[in-house]
Amino acid sequence: MKKLLLLLLVFTLSVEVNSQNICFYPDTVLLDNYGQEEQGICIADLNNDGKKDLVIKKAYNDTISVSLGNGMGSFGASINYPFIGGLSVIISADFNNDGNADIAAISNDSTNIYILQGNGVGSFSNIKSVSCNAPPSSLICNDFNNDGKIDLATSNVNANNITVLLNNGVGSFSAPTNYPVFYAWPYYILSADFNEDGNSDLVTLNYNHSGPPTINLFLGTGTGNFGAAVNFAIGGYYSGSYFTLSDLNNDNHVDIAVIGDSLYVLFGTGTGNFNYPKSFTTSNYPTSINSADFNNDLNTDIAITNSSAIISILLGTGTGSFSYAPNINITDYPQSITCSDINGDGKADLALTTYSTSAVHILLNCSNPNTNIVNSYSLTQEMQVDPNPVISSLWLSLPDTIFDDNQVVFITNVFGDIIKHYTVNKSTLQIDVSDLSAGVYFIRVKRGIKKFIKQ
């Protein structure tokens, strides 16, 4: 059933922090009777028009709501899809290789993953179920066996394990394979390449039976199999912990940021190991965390929501430390936050759901480009990327002053996520970017960075 979408402009935030401008346009509140206590949000292009759309998880009336975006930060009328009870997590990817975005969801009341198949015009049908043998608490997708198909993994808090399901490419999956978690309850699961071998790994955030929360790392082999859990202590206490992955100190390794009683950052070494956690003071009672570059200085920042109806922004310095931007006040208690370039201007915007009202908040980023970015990375101007903008492949030329033997080249998105990486032994490299979605990306090497646009 379609419902009229109402827009309400609430406030504008624009602040100057440590000479780094961070700005968000007026908070746009989407009111369309989504139903009380929307608790999850996902952003994807659901109708193949190159514009970001919304998928909202409505746990208390057990529906999934879809709203198509106009590419300028506004969204059309919502369409609701009934779901079984206990809806907990939603994600989006192309699970049957037809070129259209699908939706995967899990329920606390079921041992299944449910997949809604997209038709490429923004609507969904043919709900399929995939068994994962235990009620899942969290859900993630990635290509775990390097076959170009999107696989699934869940954390199963009641079973103290994780489950991996490999995709056969037509929307069905292999029998579940379980891996035990190291003496803890795995509430959340994420995926990245932590040891930089080109294979996707898995990481869980766990409630410890007898102490502070922990991290378990499962290193992938690239065949769909994973090694035994490696346990890492965090510190602090649970207090509703959540986590996010990004490069927070510009060393091109994936780091882990965990929010609980404080912010704890485990800095990755690129070998599947982490340095001792570093803690940062934050506001109490967090409800979610995410990361992106919000002030356009090419350093990854962190956004944290909490039950005091505020968003805290920690501005990254690129060295593993943070400065504190003034809190963003919103009109309700935030429940879940995500980051995406919603209006296609190359900046990281915010979208969040709230706990007690039928609203979704959209905060578009209006931060100015940092004119000192190039100067802050030595010799960047000598890097050459051609053509730019690019459609399918580009040539990267590194001057002798930058090039090193076994040079590692990374492609990242505007959020600092590593999309591709290469080890090269020559100063000129052709890079295939035909599989990237249209948008803004960065090529990073040890002593330089270059922006390019994929059309």
CSV table of C-alpha atoms in Angstrom, one decimal:
chain,number,residue,atom,x,y,z
A,1,MET,CA,0.0,0.0,0.0
A,2,LYS,CA,1.4,3.4,-1.0
A,3,LYS,CA,1.3,6.3,1.4
A,4,LEU,CA,1.9,10.0,1.0
A,5,LEU,CA,5.4,11.1,2.1
A,6,LEU,CA,5.5,14.4,4.0
A,7,LEU,CA,8.7,16.4,4.5
A,8,LEU,CA,9.5,18.5,7.5
A,9,LEU,CA,12.6,20.7,7.7
A,10,VAL,CA,13.8,21.0,11.2
A,11,PHE,CA,17.2,22.7,11.6
A,12,THR,CA,20.5,23.5,9.9
A,13,LEU,CA,23.9,22.6,11.4
A,14,SER,CA,27.1,24.3,10.2
A,15,VAL,CA,30.0,24.5,12.5
A,16,GLU,CA,33.7,25.2,12.3
A,17,VAL,CA,35.9,22.7,14.2
A,18,ASN,CA,39.7,23.0,14.4
A,19,SER,CA,39.7,24.9,11.1
A,20,GLN,CA,37.9,22.0,9.4
A,21,ASN,CA,34.4,22.9,8.3
A,22,ILE,CA,31.7,20.4,8.9
A,23,CYS,CA,28.2,21.2,7.7
A,24,PHE,CA,24.8,19.4,7.3
A,25,TYR,CA,21.8,20.9,5.5
A,26,PRO,CA,18.5,21.1,7.4
A,27,ASP,CA,17.4,17.8,8.9
A,28,THR,CA,14.8,16.4,6.5
A,29,VAL,CA,12.3,14.2,8.4
A,30,LEU,CA,10.3,11.8,6.3
A,31,LEU,CA,6.9,11.3,7.8
A,32,ASP,CA,4.6,8.7,6.2
A,33,ASN,CA,3.2,6.5,9.0
A,34,TYR,CA,6.1,4.1,8.7
A,35,GLY,CA,4.9,2.7,12.0
A,36,GLN,CA,6.4,3.2,15.4
A,37,GLU,CA,9.9,2.3,16.3
A,38,GLU,CA,11.6,1.8,12.9
A,39,GLN,CA,14.8,0.1,14.0
A,40,GLY,CA,16.9,-0.4,10.8
A,41,ILE,CA,17.7,1.3,7.6
A,42,CYS,CA,19.5,0.3,4.4
A,43,ILE,CA,20.4,2.4,1.3
A,44,ALA,CA,20.8,1.0,-2.2
A,45,ASP,CA,19.8,1.6,-5.8
A,46,LEU,CA,16.7,-0.5,-6.1
A,47,ASN,CA,15.5,0.5,-9.5
A,48,ASN,CA,18.7,0.9,-11.5
A,49,ASP,CA,18.4,4.6,-12.1
A,50,GLY,CA,21.7,5.4,-10.3
A,51,LYS,CA,20.0,7.1,-7.4
A,52,LYS,CA,19.9,6.0,-3.8
A,53,ASP,CA,16.7,4.5,-2.4
A,54,LEU,CA,15.6,3.6,1.2
A,55,VAL,CA,14.8,0.3,2.7
A,56,ILE,CA,13.3,0.6,6.2
A,57,LYS,CA,13.0,-2.2,8.8
A,58,LYS,CA,9.7,-1.8,10.8
A,59,ALA,CA,10.1,-4.3,13.6
A,60,TYR,CA,6.9,-3.7,15.5
A,61,ASN,CA,4.5,-4.2,12.6
A,62,ASP,CA,6.8,-6.7,10.8
A,63,THR,CA,7.1,-5.0,7.4
A,64,ILE,CA,9.8,-3.9,5.1
A,65,SER,CA,9.2,-0.4,3.6
A,66,VAL,CA,10.8,0.7,0.3
A,67,SER,CA,11.0,4.4,-0.8
A,68,LEU,CA,12.6,5.4,-4.1
A,69,GLY,CA,15.0,8.4,-4.2
A,70,ASN,CA,15.0,11.2,-6.7
A,71,GLY,CA,18.8,11.7,-6.5
A,72,MET,CA,18.5,15.0,-4.7
A,73,GLY,CA,17.9,13.8,-1.1
A,74,SER,CA,14.1,13.3,-1.3
A,75,PHE,CA,12.1,10.1,-1.5
A,76,GLY,CA,8.8,9.1,-3.0
A,77,ALA,CA,5.9,7.2,-1.5
A,78,SER,CA,6.6,4.1,0.5
A,79,ILE,CA,5.6,0.5,-0.5
A,80,ASN,CA,5.3,-1.9,2.4
A,81,TYR,CA,6.1,-5.6,2.2
A,82,PRO,CA,4.7,-7.9,5.0
A,83,PHE,CA,7.3,-9.9,6.8
A,84,ILE,CA,7.2,-12.6,9.5
A,85,GLY,CA,7.5,-11.6,13.2
A,86,GLY,CA,10.8,-10.6,14.8
A,87,LEU,CA,12.3,-8.7,11.9
A,88,SER,CA,15.8,-7.7,13.0
A,89,VAL,CA,18.3,-6.9,10.2
A,90,ILE,CA,18.1,-5.9,6.5
A,91,ILE,CA,20.8,-5.7,3.8
A,92,SER,CA,20.7,-5.3,0.0
A,93,ALA,CA,22.7,-6.9,-2.8
A,94,ASP,CA,22.2,-8.8,-6.0
A,95,PHE,CA,21.8,-12.3,-4.8
A,96,ASN,CA,20.7,-14.0,-8.1
A,97,ASN,CA,23.0,-12.3,-10.6
A,98,ASP,CA,20.2,-10.7,-12.6
A,99,GLY,CA,21.6,-7.2,-12.2
A,100,ASN,CA,18.9,-6.0,-9.8
A,101,ALA,CA,19.2,-5.3,-6.1
A,102,ASP,CA,17.5,-7.7,-3.8
A,103,ILE,CA,16.8,-7.5,-0.1
A,104,ALA,CA,17.8,-10.0,2.5
A,105,ALA,CA,16.4,-10.0,6.0
A,106,ILE,CA,16.5,-12.1,9.2
A,107,SER,CA,14.1,-12.6,12.1
A,108,ASN,CA,14.7,-13.4,15.7
A,109,ASP,CA,11.7,-15.8,15.5
A,110,SER,CA,13.2,-17.9,12.7
A,111,THR,CA,16.3,-19.9,11.7
A,112,ASN,CA,16.0,-18.7,8.1
A,113,ILE,CA,17.3,-15.8,6.0
A,114,TYR,CA,14.6,-14.4,3.8
A,115,ILE,CA,15.4,-12.9,0.3
A,116,LEU,CA,13.0,-10.6,-1.6
A,117,GLN,CA,14.0,-10.6,-5.2
A,118,GLY,CA,14.1,-7.3,-6.9
A,119,ASN,CA,12.7,-6.7,-10.4
A,120,GLY,CA,14.9,-3.7,-11.2
A,121,VAL,CA,12.1,-1.1,-11.1
A,122,GLY,CA,11.9,-0.8,-7.3
A,123,SER,CA,9.4,-3.5,-6.4
A,124,PHE,CA,10.0,-7.0,-5.0
A,125,SER,CA,8.5,-10.5,-5.2
A,126,ASN,CA,9.3,-14.2,-4.9
A,127,ILE,CA,10.3,-14.3,-1.2
A,128,LYS,CA,12.7,-17.2,-0.7
A,129,SER,CA,14.0,-18.7,2.6
A,130,VAL,CA,17.5,-20.0,3.2
A,131,SER,CA,18.1,-22.0,6.4
A,132,CYS,CA,21.1,-21.1,8.6
A,133,ASN,CA,20.4,-23.8,11.3
A,134,ALA,CA,20.1,-21.2,14.2
A,135,PRO,CA,18.2,-18.0,14.9
A,136,PRO,CA,20.6,-15.3,13.5
A,137,SER,CA,21.3,-12.1,15.3
A,138,SER,CA,23.1,-10.3,12.5
A,139,LEU,CA,23.6,-10.6,8.7
A,140,ILE,CA,26.3,-9.6,6.3
A,141,CYS,CA,27.1,-10.3,2.6
A,142,ASN,CA,30.3,-10.5,0.6
A,143,ASP,CA,32.0,-12.7,-1.9
A,144,PHE,CA,33.7,-15.3,0.3
A,145,ASN,CA,35.0,-17.7,-2.4
A,146,ASN,CA,36.0,-15.3,-5.1
A,147,ASP,CA,33.6,-16.5,-7.7
A,148,GLY,CA,31.9,-13.1,-8.3
A,149,LYS,CA,28.7,-14.1,-6.5
A,150,ILE,CA,27.4,-12.6,-3.3
A,151,ASP,CA,27.5,-15.0,-0.3
A,152,LEU,CA,25.9,-14.6,3.1
A,153,ALA,CA,27.1,-15.0,6.7
A,154,THR,CA,25.3,-14.7,10.0
A,155,SER,CA,26.2,-14.4,13.7
A,156,ASN,CA,24.1,-16.6,15.9
A,157,VAL,CA,24.1,-15.4,19.4
A,158,ASN,CA,22.1,-18.3,20.9
A,159,ALA,CA,24.3,-20.9,19.2
A,160,ASN,CA,27.6,-19.2,19.9
A,161,ASN,CA,28.7,-19.6,16.3
A,162,ILE,CA,28.6,-18.0,12.9
A,163,THR,CA,27.2,-19.5,9.7
A,164,VAL,CA,28.4,-19.1,6.1
A,165,LEU,CA,26.2,-19.8,3.1
A,166,LEU,CA,27.8,-19.8,-0.4
A,167,ASN,CA,25.7,-18.5,-3.4
A,168,ASN,CA,25.2,-20.7,-6.5
A,169,GLY,CA,24.5,-17.6,-8.6
A,170,VAL,CA,20.8,-18.1,-9.2
A,171,GLY,CA,19.5,-17.1,-5.8
A,172,SER,CA,19.9,-20.3,-3.9
A,173,PHE,CA,22.7,-21.2,-1.4
A,174,SER,CA,24.8,-24.1,-0.2
A,175,ALA,CA,24.1,-25.9,3.0
A,176,PRO,CA,25.2,-23.8,6.0
A,177,THR,CA,28.7,-24.2,7.4
A,178,ASN,CA,29.1,-23.2,11.1
A,179,TYR,CA,32.2,-21.9,12.9
A,180,PRO,CA,32.3,-21.7,16.7
A,181,VAL,CA,32.9,-18.4,18.4
A,182,PHE,CA,35.5,-18.2,21.2
A,183,TYR,CA,33.6,-18.4,24.5
A,184,ALA,CA,31.2,-15.5,23.8
A,185,TRP,CA,27.9,-14.5,22.4
A,186,PRO,CA,28.3,-13.0,18.8
A,187,TYR,CA,25.8,-10.2,18.4
A,188,TYR,CA,27.1,-8.6,15.2
A,189,ILE,CA,29.1,-9.6,12.2
A,190,LEU,CA,31.0,-7.6,9.5
A,191,SER,CA,33.4,-8.5,6.6
A,192,ALA,CA,36.6,-7.1,5.2
A,193,ASP,CA,40.1,-8.2,4.2
A,194,PHE,CA,42.1,-7.9,7.4
A,195,ASN,CA,45.3,-9.7,6.3
A,196,GLU,CA,45.4,-8.2,2.8
A,197,ASP,CA,45.6,-11.6,0.9
A,198,GLY,CA,42.7,-10.6,-1.4
A,199,ASN,CA,40.2,-12.9,0.4
A,200,SER,CA,37.2,-11.7,2.5
A,201,ASP,CA,37.4,-12.3,6.2
A,202,LEU,CA,34.7,-12.2,8.9
A,203,VAL,CA,34.7,-10.5,12.3
A,204,THR,CA,32.2,-10.6,15.1
A,205,LEU,CA,31.5,-8.3,18.1
A,206,ASN,CA,30.7,-10.5,21.1
A,207,TYR,CA,29.2,-10.2,24.5
A,208,ASN,CA,31.6,-11.9,26.8
A,209,HIS,CA,30.2,-14.4,29.3
A,210,SER,CA,32.5,-13.2,32.1
A,211,GLY,CA,34.0,-9.9,31.2
A,212,PRO,CA,34.4,-7.1,28.6
A,213,PRO,CA,33.2,-7.5,25.0
A,214,THR,CA,35.5,-9.2,22.6
A,215,ILE,CA,36.3,-9.4,18.8
A,216,ASN,CA,36.6,-12.7,17.0
A,217,LEU,CA,38.4,-12.8,13.6
A,218,PHE,CA,37.9,-15.5,11.1
A,219,LEU,CA,40.4,-15.4,8.2
A,220,GLY,CA,39.1,-16.4,4.9
A,221,THR,CA,40.9,-18.8,2.5
A,222,GLY,CA,39.2,-17.5,-0.6
A,223,THR,CA,37.5,-20.9,-1.1
A,224,GLY,CA,34.5,-20.1,1.1
A,225,ASN,CA,36.2,-21.7,4.2
A,226,PHE,CA,37.4,-19.8,7.2
A,227,GLY,CA,40.0,-20.4,9.9
A,228,ALA,CA,39.3,-20.9,13.6
A,229,ALA,CA,38.3,-17.8,15.6
A,230,VAL,CA,41.1,-15.6,16.8
A,231,ASN,CA,40.0,-13.7,20.0
A,232,PHE,CA,40.9,-10.0,20.7
A,233,ALA,CA,40.0,-8.2,23.9
A,234,ILE,CA,38.5,-4.7,23.8
A,235,GLY,CA,38.1,-3.4,27.3
A,236,GLY,CA,35.3,-1.4,28.9
A,237,TYR,CA,31.9,-3.0,29.4
A,238,TYR,CA,29.2,-3.9,27.0
A,239,SER,CA,26.5,-1.2,27.4
A,240,GLY,CA,24.9,-1.8,24.1
A,241,SER,CA,28.1,-2.1,21.9
A,242,TYR,CA,28.2,-1.7,18.2
A,243,PHE,CA,31.0,-1.6,15.7
A,244,THR,CA,32.2,-0.3,12.3
A,245,LEU,CA,35.2,-1.0,10.0
A,246,SER,CA,37.3,1.6,8.2
A,247,ASP,CA,40.9,2.8,7.9
A,248,LEU,CA,41.1,5.3,10.7
A,249,ASN,CA,44.8,6.2,10.6
A,250,ASN,CA,45.5,6.3,6.9
A,251,ASP,CA,47.9,3.4,6.8
A,252,ASN,CA,45.7,1.5,4.3
A,253,HIS,CA,44.9,-1.2,6.9
A,254,VAL,CA,41.3,-2.0,8.1
A,255,ASP,CA,40.7,-0.9,11.7
A,256,ILE,CA,37.8,-1.7,14.0
A,257,ALA,CA,35.9,0.9,16.0
A,258,VAL,CA,33.7,-0.4,18.8
A,259,ILE,CA,31.3,1.8,20.8
A,260,GLY,CA,30.2,0.9,24.3
A,261,ASP,CA,31.0,2.9,27.5
A,262,SER,CA,33.7,4.6,25.4
A,263,LEU,CA,34.9,4.4,21.8
A,264,TYR,CA,37.6,1.7,21.4
A,265,VAL,CA,39.7,1.5,18.2
A,266,LEU,CA,41.7,-1.6,17.3
A,267,PHE,CA,44.2,-0.5,14.6
A,268,GLY,CA,44.8,-3.2,12.1
A,269,THR,CA,48.4,-4.2,11.0
A,270,GLY,CA,47.3,-5.7,7.7
A,271,THR,CA,48.4,-9.1,8.8
A,272,GLY,CA,45.2,-10.2,10.6
A,273,ASN,CA,46.4,-8.8,13.9
A,274,PHE,CA,45.6,-5.6,15.8
A,275,ASN,CA,47.4,-3.2,18.1
A,276,TYR,CA,46.2,-2.8,21.6
A,277,PRO,CA,42.8,-1.0,21.7
A,278,LYS,CA,42.9,2.8,22.1
A,279,SER,CA,40.0,4.4,23.9
A,280,PHE,CA,38.2,7.8,23.3
A,281,THR,CA,35.6,9.4,25.5
A,282,THR,CA,32.1,9.6,24.0
A,283,SER,CA,28.5,10.2,25.2
A,284,ASN,CA,26.8,7.5,27.1
A,285,TYR,CA,24.2,4.9,26.0
A,286,PRO,CA,25.1,4.6,22.3
A,287,THR,CA,22.5,3.1,19.9
A,288,SER,CA,24.6,2.8,16.6
A,289,ILE,CA,27.9,3.8,15.0
A,290,ASN,CA,29.1,4.3,11.4
A,291,SER,CA,32.1,5.9,9.7
A,292,ALA,CA,32.8,8.1,6.6
A,293,ASP,CA,34.7,11.2,5.7
A,294,PHE,CA,32.2,13.9,6.7
A,295,ASN,CA,34.3,17.0,6.3
A,296,ASN,CA,36.1,16.1,3.0
A,297,ASP,CA,39.6,16.1,4.4
A,298,LEU,CA,40.2,12.5,3.2
A,299,ASN,CA,40.4,11.3,6.8
A,300,THR,CA,37.7,8.9,8.1
A,301,ASP,CA,35.4,10.3,10.8
A,302,ILE,CA,32.9,8.5,13.1
A,303,ALA,CA,29.2,9.2,13.7
A,304,ILE,CA,27.6,7.8,16.9
A,305,THR,CA,24.0,8.0,17.9
A,306,ASN,CA,22.8,7.7,21.5
A,307,SER,CA,19.6,7.6,23.5
A,308,SER,CA,19.9,11.3,24.4
A,309,ALA,CA,18.6,12.3,20.9
A,310,ILE,CA,21.9,13.4,19.6
A,311,ILE,CA,24.5,12.5,16.9
A,312,SER,CA,28.1,12.8,18.0
A,313,ILE,CA,30.7,13.4,15.2
A,314,LEU,CA,34.3,12.5,15.9
A,315,LEU,CA,36.6,14.1,13.2
A,316,GLY,CA,39.5,11.9,12.2
A,317,THR,CA,43.0,13.4,12.0
A,318,GLY,CA,44.3,10.6,9.8
A,319,THR,CA,46.8,9.6,12.6
A,320,GLY,CA,44.4,7.5,14.7
A,321,SER,CA,43.1,10.3,16.9
A,322,PHE,CA,39.9,12.5,16.8
A,323,SER,CA,38.7,15.9,17.5
A,324,TYR,CA,35.1,16.5,18.6
A,325,ALA,CA,32.5,18.4,16.6
A,326,PRO,CA,29.5,19.9,18.4
A,327,ASN,CA,26.7,17.3,18.8
A,328,ILE,CA,23.8,17.3,16.4
A,329,ASN,CA,20.5,17.5,18.1
A,330,ILE,CA,17.5,15.7,16.6
A,331,THR,CA,13.9,15.6,17.5
A,332,ASP,CA,13.7,12.0,18.6
A,333,TYR,CA,15.8,9.1,20.0
A,334,PRO,CA,17.9,7.6,17.2
A,335,GLN,CA,18.0,3.9,16.7
A,336,SER,CA,20.1,3.1,13.7
A,337,ILE,CA,22.4,5.2,11.5
A,338,THR,CA,23.9,4.7,8.0
A,339,CYS,CA,26.1,6.7,5.7
A,340,SER,CA,25.8,7.1,2.0
A,341,ASP,CA,26.1,9.7,-0.8
A,342,ILE,CA,22.3,10.2,-1.0
A,343,ASN,CA,22.2,13.1,-3.5
A,344,GLY,CA,25.2,12.2,-5.7
A,345,ASP,CA,27.5,15.1,-4.8
A,346,GLY,CA,30.4,13.0,-3.6
A,347,LYS,CA,29.8,13.8,0.1
A,348,ALA,CA,28.9,11.4,2.9
A,349,ASP,CA,25.3,12.0,4.1
A,350,LEU,CA,23.5,10.6,7.1
A,351,ALA,CA,20.3,8.7,7.3
A,352,LEU,CA,18.8,7.4,10.6
A,353,THR,CA,15.7,5.9,12.1
A,354,THR,CA,14.3,6.9,15.4
A,355,TYR,CA,12.7,4.9,18.2
A,356,SER,CA,9.4,6.4,19.1
A,357,THR,CA,8.0,8.3,16.1
A,358,SER,CA,7.2,7.2,12.6
A,359,ALA,CA,10.1,9.1,11.0
A,360,VAL,CA,13.3,8.7,9.1
A,361,HIS,CA,15.9,11.5,9.3
A,362,ILE,CA,18.0,12.5,6.3
A,363,LEU,CA,21.0,14.9,6.9
A,364,LEU,CA,22.6,16.0,3.6
A,365,ASN,CA,26.3,16.9,3.8
A,366,CYS,CA,27.1,20.5,2.9
A,367,SER,CA,30.7,20.6,4.0
A,368,ASN,CA,33.0,22.5,1.7
A,369,PRO,CA,35.9,20.8,-0.1
A,370,ASN,CA,39.1,21.1,1.7
A,371,THR,CA,41.4,23.1,-0.5
A,372,ASN,CA,44.5,21.9,1.4
A,373,ILE,CA,43.9,18.2,0.7
A,374,VAL,CA,46.4,18.0,-2.1
A,375,ASN,CA,49.1,19.8,-0.1
A,376,SER,CA,48.6,17.5,2.8
A,377,TYR,CA,49.6,14.5,0.7
A,378,SER,CA,53.1,14.9,-0.6
A,379,LEU,CA,53.7,14.7,-4.3
A,380,THR,CA,50.0,13.9,-5.0
A,381,GLN,CA,50.0,16.4,-7.9
A,382,GLU,CA,52.6,14.3,-9.7
A,383,MET,CA,50.3,11.3,-9.8
A,384,GLN,CA,48.4,11.0,-13.1
A,385,VAL,CA,45.0,9.4,-13.6
A,386,ASP,CA,43.7,9.2,-17.2
A,387,PRO,CA,41.0,9.4,-18.3
A,388,ASN,CA,39.1,11.1,-15.5
A,389,PRO,CA,36.1,10.8,-15.5
A,390,VAL,CA,36.4,7.1,-16.5
A,391,ILE,CA,33.9,4.6,-17.9
A,392,SER,CA,35.7,1.3,-17.9
A,393,SER,CA,39.5,1.4,-17.3
A,394,LEU,CA,42.0,4.0,-16.3
A,395,TRP,CA,45.8,4.4,-16.4
A,396,LEU,CA,47.6,5.4,-13.2
A,397,SER,CA,51.1,6.8,-13.5
A,398,LEU,CA,53.3,7.2,-10.4
A,399,PRO,CA,56.4,9.4,-10.6
A,400,ASP,CA,59.8,8.1,-9.4
A,401,THR,CA,59.4,10.2,-6.3
A,402,ILE,CA,56.4,8.2,-5.2
A,403,PHE,CA,57.0,4.8,-6.8
A,404,ASP,CA,58.5,2.0,-4.6
A,405,ASP,CA,59.0,-1.7,-5.4
A,406,ASN,CA,56.0,-3.8,-4.3
A,407,GLN,CA,54.0,-0.6,-4.2
A,408,VAL,CA,50.4,-1.2,-2.8
A,409,VAL,CA,47.7,0.7,-4.7
A,410,PHE,CA,44.3,1.0,-3.0
A,411,ILE,CA,41.0,2.2,-4.5
A,412,THR,CA,38.6,3.5,-1.8
A,413,ASN,CA,35.1,5.1,-1.8
A,414,VAL,CA,34.2,8.4,-0.2
A,415,PHE,CA,33.7,6.6,3.1
A,416,GLY,CA,37.3,5.3,3.2
A,417,ASP,CA,36.3,1.7,2.5
A,418,ILE,CA,38.9,-0.2,0.5
A,419,ILE,CA,37.2,-1.5,-2.8
A,420,LYS,CA,40.3,-2.9,-4.6
A,421,HIS,CA,44.0,-3.2,-3.9
A,422,TYR,CA,47.0,-4.1,-6.1
A,423,THR,CA,50.7,-4.8,-5.5
A,424,VAL,CA,52.6,-3.4,-8.4
A,425,ASN,CA,56.3,-3.4,-9.5
A,426,LYS,CA,56.0,-0.8,-12.2
A,427,SER,CA,55.2,2.9,-12.2
A,428,THR,CA,52.3,2.7,-14.8
A,429,LEU,CA,49.3,0.5,-14.1
A,430,GLN,CA,46.0,0.0,-16.0
A,431,ILE,CA,43.1,-0.5,-13.6
A,432,ASP,CA,39.7,-2.0,-14.6
A,433,VAL,CA,36.9,-0.1,-12.9
A,434,SER,CA,34.1,-1.3,-15.0
A,435,ASP,CA,32.5,-3.1,-12.1
A,436,LEU,CA,32.4,0.0,-9.9
A,437,SER,CA,29.1,1.9,-9.5
A,438,ALA,CA,29.0,5.5,-10.7
A,439,GLY,CA,30.4,7.9,-8.2
A,440,VAL,CA,33.5,9.4,-6.6
A,441,TYR,CA,36.5,7.3,-5.7
A,442,PHE,CA,40.1,7.8,-4.5
A,443,ILE,CA,43.4,6.1,-5.5
A,444,ARG,CA,45.7,5.9,-2.5
A,445,VAL,CA,49.4,5.0,-2.4
A,446,LYS,CA,51.7,5.3,0.6
A,447,ARG,CA,52.7,8.9,-0.2
A,448,GLY,CA,49.9,10.2,-2.5
A,449,ILE,CA,46.2,10.2,-3.2
A,450,LYS,CA,44.1,11.1,-6.3
A,451,LYS,CA,40.4,11.5,-6.8
A,452,PHE,CA,38.6,10.1,-9.9
A,453,ILE,CA,35.0,9.9,-11.0
A,454,LYS,CA,33.4,6.7,-12.4
A,455,GLN,CA,30.7,7.4,-14.9
